[in-house]
Tab-separated table of C-alpha atoms in Angstrom:
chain	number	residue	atom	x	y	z
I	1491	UNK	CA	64.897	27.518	69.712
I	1492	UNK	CA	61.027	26.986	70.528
I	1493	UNK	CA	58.399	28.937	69.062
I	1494	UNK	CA	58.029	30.658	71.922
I	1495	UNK	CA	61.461	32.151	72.587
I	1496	UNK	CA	61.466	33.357	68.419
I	1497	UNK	CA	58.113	35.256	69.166
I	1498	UNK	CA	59.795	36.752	72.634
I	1499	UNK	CA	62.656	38.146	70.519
I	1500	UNK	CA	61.147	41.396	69.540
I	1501	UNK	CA	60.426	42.292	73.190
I	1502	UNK	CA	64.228	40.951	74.336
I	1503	UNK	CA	64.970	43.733	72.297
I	1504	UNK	CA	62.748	46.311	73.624
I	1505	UNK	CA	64.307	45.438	76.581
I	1506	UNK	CA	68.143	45.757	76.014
I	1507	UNK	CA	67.202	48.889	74.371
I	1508	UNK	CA	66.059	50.255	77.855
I	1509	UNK	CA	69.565	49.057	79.389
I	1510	UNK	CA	71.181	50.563	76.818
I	1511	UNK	CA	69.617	53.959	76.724
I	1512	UNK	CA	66.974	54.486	79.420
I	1513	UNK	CA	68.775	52.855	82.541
I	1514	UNK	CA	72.083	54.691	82.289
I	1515	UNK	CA	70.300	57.779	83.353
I	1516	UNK	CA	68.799	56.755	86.002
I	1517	UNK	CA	70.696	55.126	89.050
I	1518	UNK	CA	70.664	51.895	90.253
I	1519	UNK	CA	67.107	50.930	91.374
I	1520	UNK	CA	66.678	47.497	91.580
I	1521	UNK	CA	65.969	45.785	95.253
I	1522	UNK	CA	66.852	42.410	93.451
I	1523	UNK	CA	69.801	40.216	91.923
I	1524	UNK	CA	69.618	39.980	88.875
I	1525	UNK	CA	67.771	43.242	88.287
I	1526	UNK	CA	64.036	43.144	86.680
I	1527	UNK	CA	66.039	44.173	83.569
I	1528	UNK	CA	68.325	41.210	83.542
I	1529	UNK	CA	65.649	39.109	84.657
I	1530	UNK	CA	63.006	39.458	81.863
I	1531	UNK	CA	66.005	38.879	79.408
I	1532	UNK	CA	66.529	35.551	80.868
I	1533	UNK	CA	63.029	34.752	81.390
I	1534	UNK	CA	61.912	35.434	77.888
I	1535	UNK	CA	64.974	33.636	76.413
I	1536	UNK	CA	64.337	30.383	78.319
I	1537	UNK	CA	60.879	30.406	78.817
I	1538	UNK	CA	59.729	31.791	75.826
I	1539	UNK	CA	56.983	34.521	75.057
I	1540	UNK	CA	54.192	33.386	77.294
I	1541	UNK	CA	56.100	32.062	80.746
I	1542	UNK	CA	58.410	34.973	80.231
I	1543	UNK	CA	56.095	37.699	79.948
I	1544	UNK	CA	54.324	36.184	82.979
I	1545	UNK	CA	57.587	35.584	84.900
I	1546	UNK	CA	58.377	39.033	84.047
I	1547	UNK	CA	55.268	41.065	85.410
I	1548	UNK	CA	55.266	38.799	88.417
I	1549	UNK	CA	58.668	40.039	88.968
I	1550	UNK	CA	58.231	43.446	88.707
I	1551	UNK	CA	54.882	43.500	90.663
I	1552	UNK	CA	57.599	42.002	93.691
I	1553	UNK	CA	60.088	45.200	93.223
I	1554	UNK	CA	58.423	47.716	95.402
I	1555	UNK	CA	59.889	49.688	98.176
I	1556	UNK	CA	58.463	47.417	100.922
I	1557	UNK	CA	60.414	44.275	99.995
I	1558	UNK	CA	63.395	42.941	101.494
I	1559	UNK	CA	64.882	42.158	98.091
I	1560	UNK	CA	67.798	39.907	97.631
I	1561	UNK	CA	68.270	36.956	95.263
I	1562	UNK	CA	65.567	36.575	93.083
I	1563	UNK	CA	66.773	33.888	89.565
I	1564	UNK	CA	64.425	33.054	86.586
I	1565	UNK	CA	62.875	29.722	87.802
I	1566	UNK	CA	65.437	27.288	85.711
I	1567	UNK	CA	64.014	24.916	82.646
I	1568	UNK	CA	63.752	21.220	84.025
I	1569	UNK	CA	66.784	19.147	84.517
I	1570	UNK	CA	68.909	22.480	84.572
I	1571	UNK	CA	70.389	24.309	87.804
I	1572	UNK	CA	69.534	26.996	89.270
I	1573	UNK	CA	71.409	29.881	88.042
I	1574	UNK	CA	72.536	30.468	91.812
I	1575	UNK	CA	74.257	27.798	92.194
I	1576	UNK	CA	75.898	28.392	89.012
I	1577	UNK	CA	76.902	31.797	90.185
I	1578	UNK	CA	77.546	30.437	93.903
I	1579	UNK	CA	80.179	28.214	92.044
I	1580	UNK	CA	82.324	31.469	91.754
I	1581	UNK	CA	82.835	32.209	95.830
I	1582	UNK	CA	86.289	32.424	96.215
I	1583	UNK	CA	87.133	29.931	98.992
I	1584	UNK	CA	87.721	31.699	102.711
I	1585	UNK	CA	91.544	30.744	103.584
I	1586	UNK	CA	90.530	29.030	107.111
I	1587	UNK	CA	87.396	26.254	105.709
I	1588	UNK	CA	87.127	24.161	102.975
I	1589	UNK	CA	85.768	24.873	99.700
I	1590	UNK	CA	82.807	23.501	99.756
I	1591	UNK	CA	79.919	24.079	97.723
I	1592	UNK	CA	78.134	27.269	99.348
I	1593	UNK	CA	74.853	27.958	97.407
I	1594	UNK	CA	73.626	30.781	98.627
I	1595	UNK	CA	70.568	30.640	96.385
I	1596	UNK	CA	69.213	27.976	99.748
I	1597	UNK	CA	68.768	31.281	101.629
I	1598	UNK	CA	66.284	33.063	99.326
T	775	UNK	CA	48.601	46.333	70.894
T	776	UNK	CA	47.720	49.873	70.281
T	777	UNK	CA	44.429	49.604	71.279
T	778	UNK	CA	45.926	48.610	74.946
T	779	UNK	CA	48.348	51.311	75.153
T	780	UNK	CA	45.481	53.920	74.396
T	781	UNK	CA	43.168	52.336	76.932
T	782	UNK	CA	45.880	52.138	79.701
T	783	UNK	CA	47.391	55.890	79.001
T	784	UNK	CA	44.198	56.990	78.629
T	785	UNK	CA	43.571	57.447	82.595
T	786	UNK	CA	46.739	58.706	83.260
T	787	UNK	CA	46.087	61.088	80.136
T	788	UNK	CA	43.498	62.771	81.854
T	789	UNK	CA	45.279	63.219	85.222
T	790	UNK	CA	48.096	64.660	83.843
T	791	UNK	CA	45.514	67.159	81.223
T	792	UNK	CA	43.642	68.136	84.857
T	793	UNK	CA	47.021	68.953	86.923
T	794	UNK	CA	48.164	71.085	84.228
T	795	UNK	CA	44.972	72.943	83.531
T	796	UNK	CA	44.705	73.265	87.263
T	797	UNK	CA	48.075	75.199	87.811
T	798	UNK	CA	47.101	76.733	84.736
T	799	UNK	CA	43.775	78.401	86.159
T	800	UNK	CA	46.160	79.426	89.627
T	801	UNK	CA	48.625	80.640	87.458
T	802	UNK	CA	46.056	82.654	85.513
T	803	UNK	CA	44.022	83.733	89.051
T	804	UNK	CA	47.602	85.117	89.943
T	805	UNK	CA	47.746	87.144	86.935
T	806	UNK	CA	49.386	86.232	84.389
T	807	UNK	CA	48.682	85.979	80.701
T	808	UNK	CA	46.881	83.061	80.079
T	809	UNK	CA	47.957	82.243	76.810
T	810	UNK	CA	51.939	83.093	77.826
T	811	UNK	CA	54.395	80.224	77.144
T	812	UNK	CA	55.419	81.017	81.130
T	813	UNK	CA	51.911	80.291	82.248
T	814	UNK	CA	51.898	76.804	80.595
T	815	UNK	CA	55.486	76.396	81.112
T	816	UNK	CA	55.057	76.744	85.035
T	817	UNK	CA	52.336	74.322	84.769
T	818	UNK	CA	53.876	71.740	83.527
T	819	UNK	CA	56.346	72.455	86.571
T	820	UNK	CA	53.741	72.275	88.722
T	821	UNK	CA	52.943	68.820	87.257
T	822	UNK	CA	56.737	67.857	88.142
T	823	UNK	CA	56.511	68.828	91.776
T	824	UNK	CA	53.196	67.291	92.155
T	825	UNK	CA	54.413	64.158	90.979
T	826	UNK	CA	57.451	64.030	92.587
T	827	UNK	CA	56.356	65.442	95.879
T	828	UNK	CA	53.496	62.295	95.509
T	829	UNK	CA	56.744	59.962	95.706
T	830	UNK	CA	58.348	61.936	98.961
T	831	UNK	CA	57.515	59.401	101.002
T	832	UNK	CA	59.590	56.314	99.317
T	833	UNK	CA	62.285	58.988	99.590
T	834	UNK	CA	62.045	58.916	103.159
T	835	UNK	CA	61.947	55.597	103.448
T	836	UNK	CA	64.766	54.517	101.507
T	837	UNK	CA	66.933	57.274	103.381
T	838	UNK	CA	66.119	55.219	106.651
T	839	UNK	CA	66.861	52.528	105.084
T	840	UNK	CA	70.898	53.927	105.585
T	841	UNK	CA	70.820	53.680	108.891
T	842	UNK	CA	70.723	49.844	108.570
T	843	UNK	CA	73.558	50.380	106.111
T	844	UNK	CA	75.282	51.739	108.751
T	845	UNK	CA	75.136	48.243	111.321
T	846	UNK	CA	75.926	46.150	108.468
T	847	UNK	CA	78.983	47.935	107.031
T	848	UNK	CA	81.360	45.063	108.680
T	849	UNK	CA	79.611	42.415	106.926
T	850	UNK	CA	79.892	44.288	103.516
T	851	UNK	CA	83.470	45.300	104.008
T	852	UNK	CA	84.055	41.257	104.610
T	853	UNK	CA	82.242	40.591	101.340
T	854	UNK	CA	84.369	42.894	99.776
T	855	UNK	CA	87.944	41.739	100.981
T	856	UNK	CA	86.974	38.622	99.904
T	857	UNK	CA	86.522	39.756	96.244
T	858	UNK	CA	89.428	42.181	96.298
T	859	UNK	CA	91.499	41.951	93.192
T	860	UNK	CA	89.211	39.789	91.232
T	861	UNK	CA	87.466	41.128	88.938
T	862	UNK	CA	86.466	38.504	86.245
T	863	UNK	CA	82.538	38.787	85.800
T	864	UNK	CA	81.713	35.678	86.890
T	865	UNK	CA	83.416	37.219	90.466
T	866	UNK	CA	81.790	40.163	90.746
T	867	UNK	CA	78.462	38.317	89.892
T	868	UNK	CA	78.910	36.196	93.106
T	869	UNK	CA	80.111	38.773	95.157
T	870	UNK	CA	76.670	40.918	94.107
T	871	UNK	CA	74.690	38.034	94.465
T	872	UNK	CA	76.349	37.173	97.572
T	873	UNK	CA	75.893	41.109	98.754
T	874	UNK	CA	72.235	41.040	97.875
T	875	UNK	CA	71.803	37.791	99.736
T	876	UNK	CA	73.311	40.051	102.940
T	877	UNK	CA	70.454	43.078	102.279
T	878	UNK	CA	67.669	40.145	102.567
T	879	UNK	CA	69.210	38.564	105.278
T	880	UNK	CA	69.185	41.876	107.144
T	881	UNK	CA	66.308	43.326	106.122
T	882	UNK	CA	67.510	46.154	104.526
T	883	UNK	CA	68.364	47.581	100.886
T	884	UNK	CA	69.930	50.783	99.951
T	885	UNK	CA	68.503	50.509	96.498
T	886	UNK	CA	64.505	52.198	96.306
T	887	UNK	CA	63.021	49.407	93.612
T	888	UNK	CA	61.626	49.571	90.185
T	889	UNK	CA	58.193	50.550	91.081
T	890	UNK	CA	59.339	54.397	90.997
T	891	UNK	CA	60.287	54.130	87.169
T	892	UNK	CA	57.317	51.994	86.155
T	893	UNK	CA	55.033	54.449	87.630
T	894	UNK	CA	56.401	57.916	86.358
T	895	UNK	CA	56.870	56.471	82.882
T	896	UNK	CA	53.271	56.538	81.846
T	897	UNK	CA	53.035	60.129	83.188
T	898	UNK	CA	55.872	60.774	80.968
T	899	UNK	CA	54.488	59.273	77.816
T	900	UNK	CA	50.602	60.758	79.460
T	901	UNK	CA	52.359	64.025	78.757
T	902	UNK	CA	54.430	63.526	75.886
T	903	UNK	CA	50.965	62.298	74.011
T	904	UNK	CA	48.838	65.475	75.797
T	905	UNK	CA	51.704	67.916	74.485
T	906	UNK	CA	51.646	65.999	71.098
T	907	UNK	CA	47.758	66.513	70.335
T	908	UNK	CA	47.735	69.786	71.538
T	909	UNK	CA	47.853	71.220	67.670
T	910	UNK	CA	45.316	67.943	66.321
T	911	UNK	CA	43.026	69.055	69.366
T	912	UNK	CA	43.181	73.253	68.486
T	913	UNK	CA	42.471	71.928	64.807
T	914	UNK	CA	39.641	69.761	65.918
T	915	UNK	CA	41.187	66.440	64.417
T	916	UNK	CA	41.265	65.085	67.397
T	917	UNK	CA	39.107	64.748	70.434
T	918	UNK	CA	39.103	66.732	73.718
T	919	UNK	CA	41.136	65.365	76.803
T	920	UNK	CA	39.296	66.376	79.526
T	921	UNK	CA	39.834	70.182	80.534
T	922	UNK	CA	41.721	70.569	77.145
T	923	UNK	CA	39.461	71.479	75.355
T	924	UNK	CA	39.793	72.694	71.167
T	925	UNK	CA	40.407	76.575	72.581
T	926	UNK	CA	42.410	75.577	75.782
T	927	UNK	CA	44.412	73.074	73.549
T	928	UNK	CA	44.570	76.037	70.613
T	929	UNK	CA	45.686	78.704	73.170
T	930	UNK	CA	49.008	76.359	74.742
T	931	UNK	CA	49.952	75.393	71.536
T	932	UNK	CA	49.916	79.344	70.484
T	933	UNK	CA	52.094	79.588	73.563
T	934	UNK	CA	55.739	80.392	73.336
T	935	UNK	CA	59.003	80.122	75.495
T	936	UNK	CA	61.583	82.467	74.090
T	937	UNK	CA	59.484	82.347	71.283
T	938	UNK	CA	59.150	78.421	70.724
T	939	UNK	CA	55.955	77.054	71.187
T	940	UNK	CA	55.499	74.120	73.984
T	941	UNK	CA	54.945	71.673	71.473
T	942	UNK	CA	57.383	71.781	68.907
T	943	UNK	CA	60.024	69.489	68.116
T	944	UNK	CA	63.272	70.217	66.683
T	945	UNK	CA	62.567	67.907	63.761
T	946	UNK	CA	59.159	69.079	63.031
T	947	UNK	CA	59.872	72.884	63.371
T	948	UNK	CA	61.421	75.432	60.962
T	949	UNK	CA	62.137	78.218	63.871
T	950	UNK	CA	65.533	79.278	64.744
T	951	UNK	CA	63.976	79.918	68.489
T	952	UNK	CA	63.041	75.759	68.392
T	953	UNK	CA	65.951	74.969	67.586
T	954	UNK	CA	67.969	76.872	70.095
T	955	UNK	CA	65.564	76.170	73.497
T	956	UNK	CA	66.144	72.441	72.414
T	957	UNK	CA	69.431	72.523	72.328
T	958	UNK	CA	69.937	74.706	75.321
T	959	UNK	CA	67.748	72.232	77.282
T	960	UNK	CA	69.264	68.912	75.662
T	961	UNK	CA	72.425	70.798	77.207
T	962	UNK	CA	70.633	71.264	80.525
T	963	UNK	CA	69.308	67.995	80.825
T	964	UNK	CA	72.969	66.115	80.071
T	965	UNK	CA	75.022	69.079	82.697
T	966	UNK	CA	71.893	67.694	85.604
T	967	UNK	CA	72.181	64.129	84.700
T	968	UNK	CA	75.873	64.389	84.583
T	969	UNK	CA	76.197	66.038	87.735
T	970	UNK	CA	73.870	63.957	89.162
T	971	UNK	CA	75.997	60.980	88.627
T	972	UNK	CA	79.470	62.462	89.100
T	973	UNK	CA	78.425	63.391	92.341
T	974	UNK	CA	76.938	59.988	93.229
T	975	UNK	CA	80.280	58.577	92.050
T	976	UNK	CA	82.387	61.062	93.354
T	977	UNK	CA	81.467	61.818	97.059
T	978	UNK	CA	79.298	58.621	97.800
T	979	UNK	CA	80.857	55.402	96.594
T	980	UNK	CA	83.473	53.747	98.741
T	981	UNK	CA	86.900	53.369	97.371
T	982	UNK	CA	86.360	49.800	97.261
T	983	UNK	CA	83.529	50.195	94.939
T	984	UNK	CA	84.873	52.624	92.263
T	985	UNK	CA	87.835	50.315	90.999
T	986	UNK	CA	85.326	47.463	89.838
T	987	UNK	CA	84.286	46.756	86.104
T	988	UNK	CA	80.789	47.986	87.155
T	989	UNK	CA	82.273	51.415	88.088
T	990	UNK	CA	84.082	52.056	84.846
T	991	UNK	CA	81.225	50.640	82.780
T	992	UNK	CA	78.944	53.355	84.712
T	993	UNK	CA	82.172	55.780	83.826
T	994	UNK	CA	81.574	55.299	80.083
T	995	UNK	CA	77.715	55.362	80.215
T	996	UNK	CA	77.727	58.984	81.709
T	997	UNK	CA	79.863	60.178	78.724
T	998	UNK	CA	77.641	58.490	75.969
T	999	UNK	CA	74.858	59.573	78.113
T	1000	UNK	CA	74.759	63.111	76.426
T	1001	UNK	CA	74.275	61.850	72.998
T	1002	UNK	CA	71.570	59.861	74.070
T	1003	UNK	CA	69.927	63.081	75.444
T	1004	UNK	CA	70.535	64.831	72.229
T	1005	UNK	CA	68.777	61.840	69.821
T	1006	UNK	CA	65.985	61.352	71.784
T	1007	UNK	CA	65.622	64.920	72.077
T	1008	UNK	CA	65.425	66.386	69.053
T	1009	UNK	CA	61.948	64.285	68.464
T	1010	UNK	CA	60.306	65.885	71.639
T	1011	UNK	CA	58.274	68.835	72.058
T	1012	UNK	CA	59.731	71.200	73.814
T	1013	UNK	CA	57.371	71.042	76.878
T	1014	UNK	CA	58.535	67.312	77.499
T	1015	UNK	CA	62.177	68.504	77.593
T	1016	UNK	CA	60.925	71.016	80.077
T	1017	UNK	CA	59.188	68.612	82.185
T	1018	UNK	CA	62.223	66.149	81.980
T	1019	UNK	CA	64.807	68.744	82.868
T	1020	UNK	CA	62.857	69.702	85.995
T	1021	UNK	CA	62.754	66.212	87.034
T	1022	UNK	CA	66.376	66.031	86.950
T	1023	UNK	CA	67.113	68.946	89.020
T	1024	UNK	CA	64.518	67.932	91.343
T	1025	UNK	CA	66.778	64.363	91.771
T	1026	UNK	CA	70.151	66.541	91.942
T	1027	UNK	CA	68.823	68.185	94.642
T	1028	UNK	CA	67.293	65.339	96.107
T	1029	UNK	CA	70.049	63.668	95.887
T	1030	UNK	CA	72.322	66.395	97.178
T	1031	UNK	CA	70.130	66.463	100.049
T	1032	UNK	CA	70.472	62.537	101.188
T	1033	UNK	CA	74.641	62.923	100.067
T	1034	UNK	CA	75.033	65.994	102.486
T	1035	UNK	CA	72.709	64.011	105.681
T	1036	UNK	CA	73.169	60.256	104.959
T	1037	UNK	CA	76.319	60.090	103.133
T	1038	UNK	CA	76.815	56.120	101.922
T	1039	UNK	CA	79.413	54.308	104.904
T	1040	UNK	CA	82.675	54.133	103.716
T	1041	UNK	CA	82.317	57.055	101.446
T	1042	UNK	CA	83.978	61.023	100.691
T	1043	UNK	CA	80.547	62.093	102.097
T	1044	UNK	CA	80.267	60.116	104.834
T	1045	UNK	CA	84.197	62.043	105.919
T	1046	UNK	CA	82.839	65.095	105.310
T	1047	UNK	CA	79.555	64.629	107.358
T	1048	UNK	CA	81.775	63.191	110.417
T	1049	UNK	CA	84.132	66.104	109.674
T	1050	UNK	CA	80.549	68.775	110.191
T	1051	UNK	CA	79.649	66.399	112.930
T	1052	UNK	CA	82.534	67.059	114.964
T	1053	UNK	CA	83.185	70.584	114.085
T	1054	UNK	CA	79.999	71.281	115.764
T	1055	UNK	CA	80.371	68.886	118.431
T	1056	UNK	CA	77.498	66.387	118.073
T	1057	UNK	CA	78.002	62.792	118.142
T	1058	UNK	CA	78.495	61.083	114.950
T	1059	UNK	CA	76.113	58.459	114.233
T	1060	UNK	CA	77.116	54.622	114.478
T	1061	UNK	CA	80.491	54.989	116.260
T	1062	UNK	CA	79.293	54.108	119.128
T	1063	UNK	CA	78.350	50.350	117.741
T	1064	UNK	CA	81.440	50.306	115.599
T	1065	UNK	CA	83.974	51.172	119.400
T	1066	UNK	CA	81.932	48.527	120.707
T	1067	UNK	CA	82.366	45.730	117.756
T	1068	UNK	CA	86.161	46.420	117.705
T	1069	UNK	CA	86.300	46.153	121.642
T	1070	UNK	CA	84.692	42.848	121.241
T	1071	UNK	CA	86.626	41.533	118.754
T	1072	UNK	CA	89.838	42.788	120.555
T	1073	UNK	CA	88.567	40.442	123.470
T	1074	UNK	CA	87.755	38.056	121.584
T	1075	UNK	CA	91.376	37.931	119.715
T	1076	UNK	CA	92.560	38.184	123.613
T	1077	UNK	CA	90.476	34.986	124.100
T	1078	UNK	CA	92.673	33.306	122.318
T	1079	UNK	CA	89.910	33.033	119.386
T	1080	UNK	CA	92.115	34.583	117.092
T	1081	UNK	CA	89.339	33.535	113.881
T	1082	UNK	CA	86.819	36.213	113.096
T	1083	UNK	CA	83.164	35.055	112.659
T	1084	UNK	CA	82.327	34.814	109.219
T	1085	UNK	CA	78.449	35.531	107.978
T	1086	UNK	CA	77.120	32.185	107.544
T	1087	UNK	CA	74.324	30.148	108.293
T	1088	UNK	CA	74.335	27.760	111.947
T	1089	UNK	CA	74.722	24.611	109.782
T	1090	UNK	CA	78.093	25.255	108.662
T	1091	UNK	CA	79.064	27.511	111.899
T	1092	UNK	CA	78.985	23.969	113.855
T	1093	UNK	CA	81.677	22.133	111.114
T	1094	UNK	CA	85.165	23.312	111.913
């Protein structure tokens, strides 16, 4: 662990303390996958304090009724994949085509 | 870090201190006791419907947003048979992402964004700090907020609902009368909340939805959901519990509204609304698209074509 993602720790858990008691009584909001919830949990666990914070706000300043939404993953650390693909990895295969690789993180 | 909080709430103190004094002075115009626990009570009402009636128009938009819905129900409902029975997260991950992909693709998105909640939580804490000071501001401790003033801010705290005053908390107070409008509106706020929820889950979910992890998890939530009400409240003044228990029956009804009108596709509601529809004899919205899509897929499976298109982009369309 960097520096950076021990000093984001306090605020990872300011915000798993919203989905645990603030977001259950509310209903589903978010216009993204992953929600802005899920999001700044990644984003200040990989990138630390400063990138996550700033991932974070940028992210939330893009939830607003007049986006289209959609697929939206924490930028991914260099040399890493993109959590989409990792995701993607989980399509179950259509019984008429191969299985091939769809990513569907290519169409955000 | 508290010096930023103050500065930022600061703003948003003083809006929420001048809607509440201003209902206060109509309130007071129309008669009644200015230093009554109704007066102040209604104002802080007042502040509800102002706020929420300020956020009327991303209501409207997101219910036209369900018309969309509507034309791409046969894409979703082919996202979802190709899920069925798994439900492992890693699954149900790709069949959201996969489903959220779809809304972009489209250009549509039943869900109304995060913006709402990031802007009415400041007014929340805005009033939870006004309602706070109001006995540090009728002492003099602590400074004015705009209209409240030391005798505006002495009078509401004087003020009384069934004889507990606006800003009391049920730990800070030693009045049977705090103690029992808390719990009555701790009780309040979990039956709207609840009700809220069970009717969202209830009447406008598909069936395909409510047998996923996600559903169940949500199941759970709403139960613990009450005890979270009752923590948390028990360290509020009673005025915040008021203002939070009018914004939930302003969402029921909200809610109850967009259920009844533009029931989700797929779901109890939606029958029901067909069901009205045709009782009364108007056409029912989206039928005629959805006779047309089966025609064409009837001719198509004539056509000797018996595979269905599946959403996907040109590149693969061409490799068969």
């Amino acid at each position: 662990m960097t520096l950076g993602q021990v000093a984001a720790q306090p605020l990872v858990w300011v915000v798993r303390a919203y989905q645990l008691l603030i977001s259950p009584m509310t209903p589903a909001t978010c216009r993204y996958f992953p929600s802005c919830s899920a999001y700044a949990v990644t984003a200040l666990r990989r990138h630390g304090l400063f990138r996550g914070t700033w991932l974070t706000l940028r992210r939330l300043g893009r939830c607003h009724p007049w986006t289209a939404g959609g697929v939206d993953h924490v930028p991914p650390l260099p040399g890493h994949p993109d959590d989409g693909e990792l995701i993607a990895r989980h399509i179950p295969p259509t019984p008429s085509e191969p299985a091939s690789q769809q990513s569907t993180s290519a169409q955000t | 870090m508290g010096d930023f909080f103050n500065s930022v709430l600061r703003p948003i103190e003083l809006l929420v201190a001048w809607i509440m004094y201003g209902f206060h002075e109509v309130f007071t115009t129309l008669g009644l006791d200015p230093a009554s626990g109704l007066a102040w009570g209604l104002s802080i009402i007042g502040l509800v419907i102002v706020m929420r009636a300020a956020m009327i128009p991303l209501f409207v938009k997101q219910i036209n947003a369900s018309r969309k819905m509507q034309l791409i129900q046969p894409e979703l409902q082919k996202i979802q048979k190709k899920y069925k029975g798994k439900t492992d997260p890693e699954s149900r991950q790709a069949m959201t992402q996969e489903t959220m992909a779809l809304y972009k693709k489209e250009g549509t998105n039943p869900f109304s964004s995060c913006l709402p909640i990031l802007v009415q939580s400041p007014f929340f804490f805005g009033l939870f700090r006004v309602l706070n000071g109001l006995d540090e501001i009728g002492a003099g401790k602590q400074e004015a907020i705009g209209p409240i003033t030391r005798e505006v801010a002495g009078q509401a705290e004087q003020a009384t609902i069934f004889g507990a005053q606006l800003s009391d908390t049920f730990l800070g107070a030693n009045n049977p009368a705090t103690y029992i409008v808390t719990v009555v509106l701790i009780i309040l706020m979990s039956l709207t909340t609840f009700l809220t929820q069970r009717q969202l889950m209830t009447k406008n979910m598909p069936a395909s939805a409510l047998d996923n992890p996600f559903a169940k998890q949500q199941k759970l939530i709403m139960y613990v959901m009450p005890i979270v009400f009752a923590v948390s409240g028990i360290n509020f003044p009673i005025g915040v519990l008021l203002y939070w228990f009018t914004t939930n029956v302003w969402s029921m009804v909200q809610q109850f509204y967009v259920i009844r009108n533009r029931p989700a596709p797929g779901s109890a509601a939606e029958k029901a609304y067909h069901e009205r529809l045709a009782r009364r004899g108007k056409p029912i919205p989206g039928e005629a698209e959805r006779k047309a899509a089966e025609a064409k897929a009837a001719e198509e499976a004539a056509a000797g074509q018996g595979q269905r298109v599946q959403p996907k982009g040109k590149k693969r369309a061409k490799k068969k």
